[in-house]
Tab-separated table of C-alpha atoms and ligand atoms in Angstrom:
chain	number	residue	atom	x	y	z
W	1	MET	CA	53.845	35.259	69.350
W	2	SER	CA	57.379	36.274	68.151
W	3	LYS	CA	60.661	34.633	67.994
W	4	TYR	CA	62.392	37.901	68.841
W	5	PHE	CA	61.766	40.489	71.627
W	6	GLY	CA	63.274	43.348	69.838
W	7	GLN	CA	66.874	41.974	68.524
W	8	PHE	CA	66.919	39.417	71.515
W	9	GLY	CA	65.790	36.173	71.470
W	10	GLY	CA	65.397	33.860	68.552
W	11	GLN	CA	66.247	30.204	68.181
W	12	TYR	CA	69.793	29.746	67.117
W	13	THR	CA	70.522	25.870	67.534
W	14	GLY	CA	71.785	23.207	65.319
W	15	GLU	CA	69.630	21.687	62.936
W	16	VAL	CA	69.301	18.384	65.062
W	17	LEU	CA	67.314	20.408	67.370
W	18	LYS	CA	64.881	22.000	65.112
W	19	PRO	CA	62.273	18.745	64.983
W	20	ALA	CA	62.269	18.593	68.762
W	21	LEU	CA	61.474	22.612	69.059
W	22	ALA	CA	59.221	22.583	66.350
W	23	GLU	CA	57.275	19.683	68.175
W	24	LEU	CA	57.168	21.952	71.528
W	25	GLU	CA	56.189	24.620	69.500
W	26	ALA	CA	53.066	23.461	68.127
W	27	ALA	CA	52.310	21.993	71.842
W	28	PHE	CA	52.756	25.190	73.311
W	29	LEU	CA	50.339	27.087	70.606
W	30	ASN	CA	47.903	24.199	70.508
W	31	ILE	CA	47.419	22.092	73.547
W	32	LEU	CA	48.452	24.961	76.269
W	33	PRO	CA	45.761	27.241	75.613
W	34	THR	CA	42.874	24.515	75.473
W	35	GLU	CA	40.229	24.491	78.161
W	36	GLU	CA	41.454	20.841	79.302
W	37	PHE	CA	45.010	21.593	79.737
W	38	GLN	CA	44.261	24.879	81.799
W	39	LYS	CA	41.512	23.377	83.841
W	40	GLU	CA	44.101	20.564	84.715
W	41	TYR	CA	47.075	22.951	85.331
W	42	HIS	CA	44.923	25.127	87.575
W	43	ILE	CA	43.658	22.468	89.886
W	44	LEU	CA	47.343	21.245	90.102
W	45	LEU	CA	48.647	24.684	90.884
W	46	ARG	CA	45.447	24.971	93.752
W	47	ASP	CA	45.924	21.588	95.060
W	48	TYR	CA	49.439	20.618	94.751
W	49	VAL	CA	51.408	23.869	94.520
W	50	GLY	CA	49.435	25.535	97.244
W	51	ARG	CA	48.137	28.466	95.295
W	52	PRO	CA	46.975	31.165	95.215
W	53	THR	CA	50.284	32.111	97.397
W	54	PRO	CA	49.794	34.868	99.959
W	55	LEU	CA	50.067	38.364	99.273
W	56	TYR	CA	51.289	39.627	102.882
W	57	PHE	CA	50.915	43.025	104.274
W	58	ALA	CA	54.315	43.708	105.854
W	59	GLU	CA	53.145	45.888	108.536
W	60	ARG	CA	56.171	46.433	110.913
W	61	THR	CA	58.254	46.836	108.116
W	62	THR	CA	55.983	49.380	106.712
W	63	LYS	CA	55.798	51.209	110.140
W	64	ASP	CA	59.893	50.948	110.546
W	65	LEU	CA	60.898	52.282	107.092
W	66	ASN	CA	58.272	55.024	107.289
W	67	GLY	CA	57.832	55.545	103.635
W	68	ALA	CA	55.603	53.273	101.140
W	69	LYS	CA	53.473	50.391	102.234
W	70	VAL	CA	54.952	46.880	101.660
W	71	TYR	CA	53.689	44.124	100.680
W	72	ILE	CA	55.384	40.886	99.816
W	73	LYS	CA	54.120	38.062	97.480
W	74	LEU	CA	54.965	34.891	99.117
W	75	GLU	CA	56.177	32.235	96.440
W	76	GLY	CA	58.257	30.880	99.129
W	77	LEU	CA	55.055	29.218	100.645
W	78	ALA	CA	54.652	27.259	97.187
W	79	ASN	CA	55.235	23.418	97.482
W	80	THR	CA	59.096	22.774	96.972
W	81	GLY	CA	59.963	26.085	98.081
W	82	ALA	CA	60.019	28.657	95.263
W	83	HIS	CA	58.249	29.799	92.128
W	84	LYS	CA	60.093	27.317	90.070
W	85	ILE	CA	57.174	24.642	90.319
W	86	ASN	CA	54.924	26.929	88.610
W	87	ASN	CA	57.032	26.373	85.364
W	88	ALA	CA	58.256	22.957	85.956
W	89	LEU	CA	54.690	21.314	86.658
W	90	GLY	CA	53.369	23.291	83.449
W	91	GLN	CA	55.938	21.857	81.240
W	92	VAL	CA	55.905	18.131	83.096
W	93	LEU	CA	51.979	18.489	82.380
W	94	LEU	CA	52.589	19.597	78.673
W	95	ALA	CA	55.050	16.805	78.349
W	96	GLN	CA	52.398	14.498	79.621
W	97	LYS	CA	49.826	15.823	76.761
W	98	MET	CA	52.396	15.348	74.201
W	99	GLY	CA	52.608	11.710	75.011
W	100	LYS	CA	55.988	11.809	76.531
W	101	THR	CA	57.299	9.318	79.290
W	102	ARG	CA	60.295	11.064	80.314
W	103	VAL	CA	61.830	14.621	80.957
W	104	ILE	CA	65.039	15.773	81.320
W	105	ALA	CA	66.034	19.262	82.636
W	106	GLU	CA	69.637	21.323	83.409
W	107	THR	CA	70.045	22.610	86.672
W	108	GLY	CA	72.567	24.903	88.515
W	109	ALA	CA	72.030	25.476	92.199
W	110	GLY	CA	69.536	22.455	92.065
W	111	GLN	CA	66.273	24.501	92.348
W	112	HIS	CA	64.896	23.862	89.037
W	113	GLY	CA	66.320	20.139	89.342
W	114	VAL	CA	64.257	19.842	92.428
W	115	ALA	CA	60.999	21.455	91.170
W	116	THR	CA	61.343	19.238	88.007
W	117	ALA	CA	61.912	16.191	89.842
W	118	ALA	CA	59.067	16.562	92.173
W	119	ALA	CA	56.146	17.546	89.079
W	120	ALA	CA	57.585	14.220	87.307
W	121	ALA	CA	56.921	12.412	90.315
W	122	LYS	CA	53.580	13.817	90.911
W	123	LEU	CA	52.669	13.423	87.010
W	124	GLY	CA	54.434	9.897	86.704
W	125	LEU	CA	57.042	10.555	84.125
W	126	ALA	CA	60.982	9.424	84.387
W	127	CYS	CA	63.150	12.316	85.087
W	128	GLU	CA	66.689	12.602	84.446
W	129	VAL	CA	68.675	15.901	85.563
W	130	PHE	CA	71.743	17.390	84.076
W	131	MET	CA	74.205	18.909	86.698
W	132	GLY	CA	77.533	20.331	86.453
W	133	GLU	CA	80.204	18.178	88.696
W	134	VAL	CA	81.244	21.237	90.552
W	135	ASP	CA	77.504	21.862	91.321
W	136	VAL	CA	76.924	18.378	92.177
W	137	ALA	CA	79.736	18.652	94.685
W	138	ARG	CA	78.460	22.121	96.311
W	139	GLN	CA	74.849	21.479	96.256
W	140	GLN	CA	74.475	18.191	97.925
W	141	PRO	CA	71.125	18.790	99.612
W	142	ASN	CA	69.304	19.493	96.199
W	143	VAL	CA	71.132	16.457	94.867
W	144	PHE	CA	69.545	14.395	97.680
W	145	LEU	CA	66.255	15.968	97.348
W	146	MET	CA	66.113	15.314	93.658
W	147	LYS	CA	66.980	11.711	94.267
W	148	GLN	CA	64.195	11.315	96.762
W	149	TYR	CA	61.807	12.461	94.377
W	150	GLY	CA	62.804	9.203	92.106
W	151	ALA	CA	64.886	11.470	89.668
W	152	LYS	CA	68.489	10.344	88.154
W	153	VAL	CA	71.107	13.003	88.586
W	154	THR	CA	73.707	12.830	86.041
W	155	PRO	CA	77.001	14.754	86.465
W	156	VAL	CA	78.295	16.987	83.428
W	157	SER	CA	81.865	17.112	83.249
W	158	ASP	CA	82.288	19.601	80.134
W	159	GLY	CA	83.842	22.685	80.205
W	160	THR	CA	83.523	24.724	83.398
W	161	ARG	CA	81.200	21.876	84.968
W	162	THR	CA	78.662	24.365	85.940
W	163	LEU	CA	75.124	25.550	84.762
W	164	LYS	CA	76.050	26.369	80.930
W	165	ASP	CA	77.497	23.090	80.573
W	166	ALA	CA	74.602	21.423	81.954
W	167	VAL	CA	72.346	23.382	79.603
W	168	ASN	CA	74.685	22.521	76.453
W	169	ARG	CA	74.832	18.920	77.530
W	170	THR	CA	70.596	18.674	78.167
W	171	LEU	CA	70.236	20.240	74.562
W	172	LYS	CA	72.661	17.891	73.063
W	173	GLU	CA	70.849	14.904	75.058
W	174	TRP	CA	67.355	16.041	73.992
W	175	ALA	CA	68.173	16.069	70.046
W	176	GLY	CA	69.071	12.212	70.634
W	177	CYS	CA	66.017	11.410	72.890
W	178	SER	CA	62.922	13.631	71.756
W	179	SER	CA	60.716	11.222	70.442
W	180	ASP	CA	59.876	10.138	74.072
W	181	THR	CA	61.351	12.609	76.018
W	182	LEU	CA	60.702	16.673	76.728
W	183	TYR	CA	63.570	18.984	77.696
W	184	ILE	CA	62.066	21.098	80.835
W	185	LEU	CA	63.788	24.454	80.969
W	186	GLY	CA	64.061	26.455	84.293
W	187	SER	CA	64.238	30.028	83.364
W	188	ALA	CA	62.717	32.430	80.652
W	189	LEU	CA	65.665	31.900	78.547
W	190	GLY	CA	66.881	29.458	75.756
W	191	PRO	CA	65.753	29.133	72.369
W	192	TYR	CA	62.129	29.885	71.287
W	193	PRO	CA	59.346	28.990	72.272
W	194	TYR	CA	61.131	28.597	75.894
W	195	PRO	CA	61.106	32.103	76.883
W	196	ASP	CA	57.266	32.527	76.115
W	197	MET	CA	56.292	29.334	77.486
W	198	VAL	CA	58.204	30.055	80.607
W	199	ARG	CA	56.798	33.442	80.785
W	200	THR	CA	53.372	31.950	80.255
W	201	PHE	CA	53.617	29.451	83.463
W	202	GLN	CA	54.998	32.298	85.429
W	203	GLN	CA	52.888	35.148	84.928
W	204	ILE	CA	50.164	33.499	87.378
W	205	ILE	CA	52.458	35.330	90.014
W	206	GLY	CA	51.660	38.906	88.510
W	207	GLN	CA	47.871	37.675	88.093
W	208	GLU	CA	47.649	37.075	91.604
W	209	ILE	CA	49.032	39.967	92.679
W	210	ARG	CA	47.329	42.139	90.714
W	211	GLN	CA	43.939	40.560	91.944
W	212	SER	CA	44.700	40.645	95.578
W	213	ILE	CA	45.989	44.406	95.460
W	214	LEU	CA	42.880	45.478	93.721
W	215	GLU	CA	40.495	43.736	96.246
W	216	ARG	CA	42.535	45.313	99.143
W	217	GLU	CA	43.646	48.667	98.072
W	218	GLY	CA	41.323	49.353	95.141
W	219	ARG	CA	44.205	50.557	92.996
W	220	LEU	CA	47.342	48.870	91.399
W	221	PRO	CA	50.568	49.022	93.261
W	222	ASP	CA	53.244	51.910	92.354
W	223	MET	CA	56.308	49.553	92.055
W	224	LEU	CA	56.957	45.696	91.846
W	225	ILE	CA	60.397	44.674	92.747
W	226	ALA	CA	61.719	40.906	91.890
W	227	CYS	CA	65.186	39.475	91.531
W	228	CYS	CA	66.426	38.526	88.461
W	229	GLY	CA	68.718	35.676	87.501
W	230	GLY	CA	67.485	34.242	84.226
W	231	GLY	CA	64.438	36.273	84.981
W	232	SER	CA	61.349	34.039	85.232
W	233	ASN	CA	60.052	35.110	88.709
W	234	SER	CA	60.545	38.832	87.507
W	235	ILE	CA	58.957	38.536	83.884
W	236	GLY	CA	56.136	36.381	85.877
W	237	THR	CA	55.561	39.142	88.151
W	238	PHE	CA	55.847	42.053	85.785
W	239	THR	CA	54.046	40.713	82.660
W	240	PRO	CA	50.316	41.644	83.871
W	241	PHE	CA	51.412	44.966	84.562
W	242	ILE	CA	53.507	45.954	81.589
W	243	ASN	CA	50.996	48.217	79.920
W	244	ASP	CA	50.227	49.822	83.279
W	245	THR	CA	52.056	52.932	84.852
W	246	VAL	CA	53.479	50.614	87.589
W	247	SER	CA	57.331	50.772	87.849
W	248	LEU	CA	59.026	47.742	87.474
W	249	VAL	CA	62.365	47.278	88.970
W	250	ALA	CA	64.532	43.724	88.405
W	251	VAL	CA	67.536	43.444	90.857
W	252	GLU	CA	70.457	41.521	89.807
W	253	ALA	CA	73.348	40.035	91.803
W	254	GLY	CA	76.004	42.803	92.639
W	255	GLY	CA	78.040	40.081	94.405
W	256	LYS	CA	81.339	41.464	95.954
W	257	GLY	CA	81.589	44.442	94.139
W	258	LYS	CA	82.118	46.028	90.518
W	259	HIS	CA	85.106	44.125	89.249
W	260	LEU	CA	84.447	41.414	86.565
W	261	GLY	CA	83.949	37.984	88.124
W	262	ASP	CA	82.524	39.291	91.539
W	263	HIS	CA	79.346	39.721	90.428
W	264	ALA	CA	76.509	38.619	88.054
W	265	VAL	CA	75.227	42.015	86.710
W	266	ARG	CA	74.362	41.547	83.000
W	267	MET	CA	72.400	44.959	82.204
W	268	ASN	CA	73.446	48.613	82.665
W	269	GLY	CA	76.519	48.001	80.122
W	270	ASN	CA	78.102	45.108	82.019
W	271	GLY	CA	76.958	42.293	79.707
W	272	HIS	CA	77.675	42.057	76.059
W	273	LEU	CA	75.605	40.919	73.290
W	274	GLY	CA	75.912	37.217	72.281
W	275	ILE	CA	74.599	34.032	70.862
W	276	ILE	CA	74.851	31.530	73.515
W	277	GLU	CA	72.637	28.523	74.491
W	278	GLY	CA	70.584	29.195	71.754
W	279	TYR	CA	69.277	32.659	72.121
W	280	LYS	CA	70.592	36.167	71.780
W	281	SER	CA	70.571	38.361	74.692
W	282	PHE	CA	73.603	40.301	77.304
W	283	PHE	CA	76.082	37.763	78.792
W	284	ILE	CA	79.017	38.304	80.627
W	285	GLN	CA	81.566	37.115	78.549
W	286	ASN	CA	85.228	38.444	76.950
W	287	GLY	CA	85.800	39.805	73.573
W	288	GLU	CA	86.269	36.309	72.113
W	289	GLY	CA	82.317	35.413	73.176
W	290	GLN	CA	83.780	33.072	76.083
W	291	VAL	CA	81.358	33.241	79.054
W	292	LEU	CA	83.092	34.558	82.160
W	293	PRO	CA	82.907	33.320	85.812
W	294	THR	CA	80.479	35.206	87.931
W	295	HIS	CA	79.585	35.498	91.635
W	296	SER	CA	76.632	35.815	94.165
W	297	ILE	CA	75.869	34.791	97.468
W	298	SER	CA	72.934	33.536	96.232
W	299	ALA	CA	73.092	30.270	93.955
W	300	GLY	CA	70.302	31.142	91.576
W	301	LEU	CA	71.349	34.696	90.501
W	302	ASP	CA	74.694	33.826	89.141
W	303	TYR	CA	73.772	32.872	85.632
W	304	ALA	CA	75.809	34.641	83.029
W	305	GLY	CA	73.153	35.178	80.844
W	306	ILE	CA	69.657	37.323	81.149
W	307	GLY	CA	66.169	36.129	79.314
W	308	PRO	CA	65.950	37.918	75.942
W	309	GLU	CA	62.664	39.671	76.963
W	310	LEU	CA	63.889	40.966	80.203
W	311	ALA	CA	66.835	42.416	78.070
W	312	PHE	CA	64.578	44.052	75.852
W	313	LEU	CA	62.344	45.543	78.381
W	314	GLY	CA	65.470	46.748	80.028
W	315	GLU	CA	67.007	48.207	76.970
W	316	LYS	CA	63.619	49.852	76.164
W	317	GLY	CA	63.447	51.414	79.830
W	318	ARG	CA	60.392	49.579	80.580
W	319	ILE	CA	62.044	47.599	83.306
W	320	LYS	CA	64.475	49.368	85.658
W	321	PHE	CA	67.495	47.222	86.648
W	322	GLU	CA	69.282	47.461	90.078
W	323	SER	CA	71.807	45.547	91.775
W	324	ALA	CA	72.234	44.346	95.611
W	325	THR	CA	75.710	43.087	97.004
W	326	ASP	CA	76.001	40.084	99.005
W	327	THR	CA	76.542	42.537	101.989
W	328	GLU	CA	73.286	44.053	101.292
W	329	VAL	CA	71.410	40.727	100.852
W	330	LEU	CA	72.383	39.200	104.143
W	331	ASN	CA	71.077	42.129	105.911
W	332	ALA	CA	67.862	42.297	104.104
W	333	TYR	CA	67.511	38.675	104.975
W	334	GLN	CA	68.210	39.205	108.784
W	335	TYR	CA	65.824	42.423	108.521
W	336	PHE	CA	62.724	40.637	107.327
W	337	ALA	CA	63.668	37.525	109.257
W	338	GLN	CA	63.341	39.397	112.244
W	339	LYS	CA	60.897	42.096	111.542
W	340	GLU	CA	58.225	40.031	109.709
W	341	GLY	CA	59.100	36.527	110.721
W	342	LEU	CA	60.003	35.424	107.236
W	343	LEU	CA	62.801	33.858	105.723
W	344	PHE	CA	63.583	35.077	102.334
W	345	ALA	CA	65.580	32.724	99.866
W	346	MET	CA	69.261	34.266	99.016
W	347	GLU	CA	67.935	35.276	95.674
W	348	SER	CA	64.933	36.810	96.804
W	349	ALA	CA	66.927	39.054	99.428
W	350	HIS	CA	68.081	40.871	96.426
W	351	ALA	CA	64.719	42.387	95.645
W	352	ALA	CA	64.276	42.886	99.507
W	353	ALA	CA	67.377	44.806	99.722
W	354	TYR	CA	66.509	47.245	97.103
W	355	ALA	CA	62.979	47.552	98.869
W	356	LEU	CA	65.014	48.543	102.031
W	357	ARG	CA	66.778	51.191	99.928
W	358	ILE	CA	63.800	52.662	98.039
W	359	VAL	CA	60.781	52.230	100.240
W	360	PRO	CA	62.246	54.884	102.864
W	361	LYS	CA	62.488	57.549	99.981
W	362	LEU	CA	58.718	57.045	98.741
W	363	THR	CA	55.680	58.792	100.127
W	364	LYS	CA	53.024	57.003	102.733
W	365	GLU	CA	50.536	56.732	99.796
W	366	ALA	CA	53.020	54.645	97.899
W	367	ILE	CA	52.482	50.976	97.415
W	368	VAL	CA	55.262	48.638	96.682
W	369	CYS	CA	55.110	44.808	96.302
W	370	ILE	CA	58.413	42.668	96.623
W	371	THR	CA	58.213	39.072	95.089
W	372	MET	CA	59.660	36.802	97.375
W	373	SER	CA	60.708	34.116	94.981
W	374	GLY	CA	61.473	31.609	97.378
W	375	ARG	CA	62.062	30.808	101.002
W	376	GLY	CA	65.435	30.709	102.512
W	377	ASP	CA	65.529	27.175	104.441
W	378	LYS	CA	67.351	25.783	101.415
W	379	ASP	CA	70.335	28.296	102.178
W	380	ILE	CA	71.362	27.215	105.565
W	381	PHE	CA	74.669	25.551	104.368
W	382	ILE	CA	75.494	29.479	103.052
W	383	THR	CA	73.850	31.844	105.626
W	384	ALA	CA	74.935	29.624	108.567
W	385	LYS	CA	78.433	29.438	107.390
W	386	GLU	CA	78.545	33.136	106.680
W	387	LEU	CA	76.734	34.489	110.074
W	388	TYR	CA	77.948	31.991	112.247
W	389	LYS	CA	80.967	30.234	111.065
W	390	ALA	CA	83.065	28.540	113.882
W	391	GLU	CA	79.685	27.237	115.731
W	392	TRP	CA	78.512	25.873	112.121
W	393	ILE	CA	81.752	24.218	111.083
W	394	LYS	CA	81.727	22.726	114.614
W	395	PHE	CA	78.729	21.199	114.392
W	396	LEU	CA	79.246	19.744	110.574
W	397	LYS	CA	82.137	18.088	111.951
W	398	ASN	CA	80.819	16.828	115.084
W	399	GLU	CA	78.013	15.580	112.322
W	400	CYS	CA	80.533	13.686	110.368
W	401	GLU	CA	82.327	11.977	113.146
W	402	LYS	CA	79.315	10.580	114.759
N	501	LIG	C1	66.135	29.940	90.630
N	501	LIG	C2	65.585	30.798	91.380
N	501	LIG	C3	65.836	32.213	91.084
N	501	LIG	C4	66.325	32.964	89.822
N	501	LIG	O1	65.811	32.559	88.734
N	501	LIG	P1	64.883	33.535	87.776
N	501	LIG	O2	64.669	32.706	86.601
N	501	LIG	O3	65.651	34.649	87.665
N	501	LIG	O4	63.621	33.903	88.704
N	501	LIG	C5	65.193	33.112	91.977
N	501	LIG	N1	64.530	33.009	93.034
N	501	LIG	C6	64.568	31.842	93.539
N	501	LIG	C7	64.195	31.283	94.932
N	501	LIG	C8	65.194	30.771	92.647
N	501	LIG	O5	65.074	29.235	93.106
């Protein structure tokens, strides 16, 4: 257990947060590994989340691409629709065991807020979610869902009124209320111990892949592909394979193209080392350390920073970083909908898009596994507008006039 991954990571926060982080570290090291905690967590994963999620053999895709054999890990079938619940539920359960009665969380697109609100409802804790005003305005379906789960959604009007402002605000809030409240952080980033803890809760994805593929193929896959925003579904997929000769590919948001502001690619020389939101990693920023705007068709991959362990493993060459453009992502989304009857979330469709590029180049003996981090129902307000703009706008207008 280390605060650093090479030069990345750490715990760069003001003194006011140190006691709360120390208490969390103690709980992470002493409560989380206990048999009692693990047993309760795994029963919840089974009965409430619906784990294990299926490892699905994409037979028609495999035939069509005529290269490697393609498997897809269906995290989108987890309750609330994505992998985020694995982590949110784990942290909320830890909060309960720490004797806390309330949780707070940041959210950008709203996916982590939804997962946290649902987990808090399930375990009977109060929940408040901080969300940039801009995100509140453009992510109404998730705001609605959070409220249905009984959470309070508080708009944040600082800075650019988006995710990074919500993170800063939640950290600030936490400093003042940590005696009864735990901050539930949504990706494998932030100050130590969050990156370690989020990875610990998400590695169930890779553990299940490993077990199912060994049962079915009698060997490990040759390549794992996962999309990468902050990095929780990718590090969760990759961790159980880090010491094997399996190639690991993380796919970032290539957006509209290579110009600054048009994408959210932090690796391969696009991001610069900085210390932001309590940790050291690569961020898309200017010379003054100001975080710059990013773009992606997927609301969950447009974060300007990247989890420190991902940055470290990328620098080391253990994880290869690729990207997919918005156009490739929409194509992949439609391909898998029509070829397999599977609706990928826009985030996860980045992994799918890279698979469509690489699989035909591999031999028939090769096995590739794509992590579908979430399902695409949530994206209907994006995908419908992209694909059938006129009809969709007409529908929305009619609904408003009723
Ligand atoms: C939030 C989200 C992501 C991006 O977050 P990571 O921490 O990189 O996994 C990816 N897919 C889905 C479906 C999400 O909701």
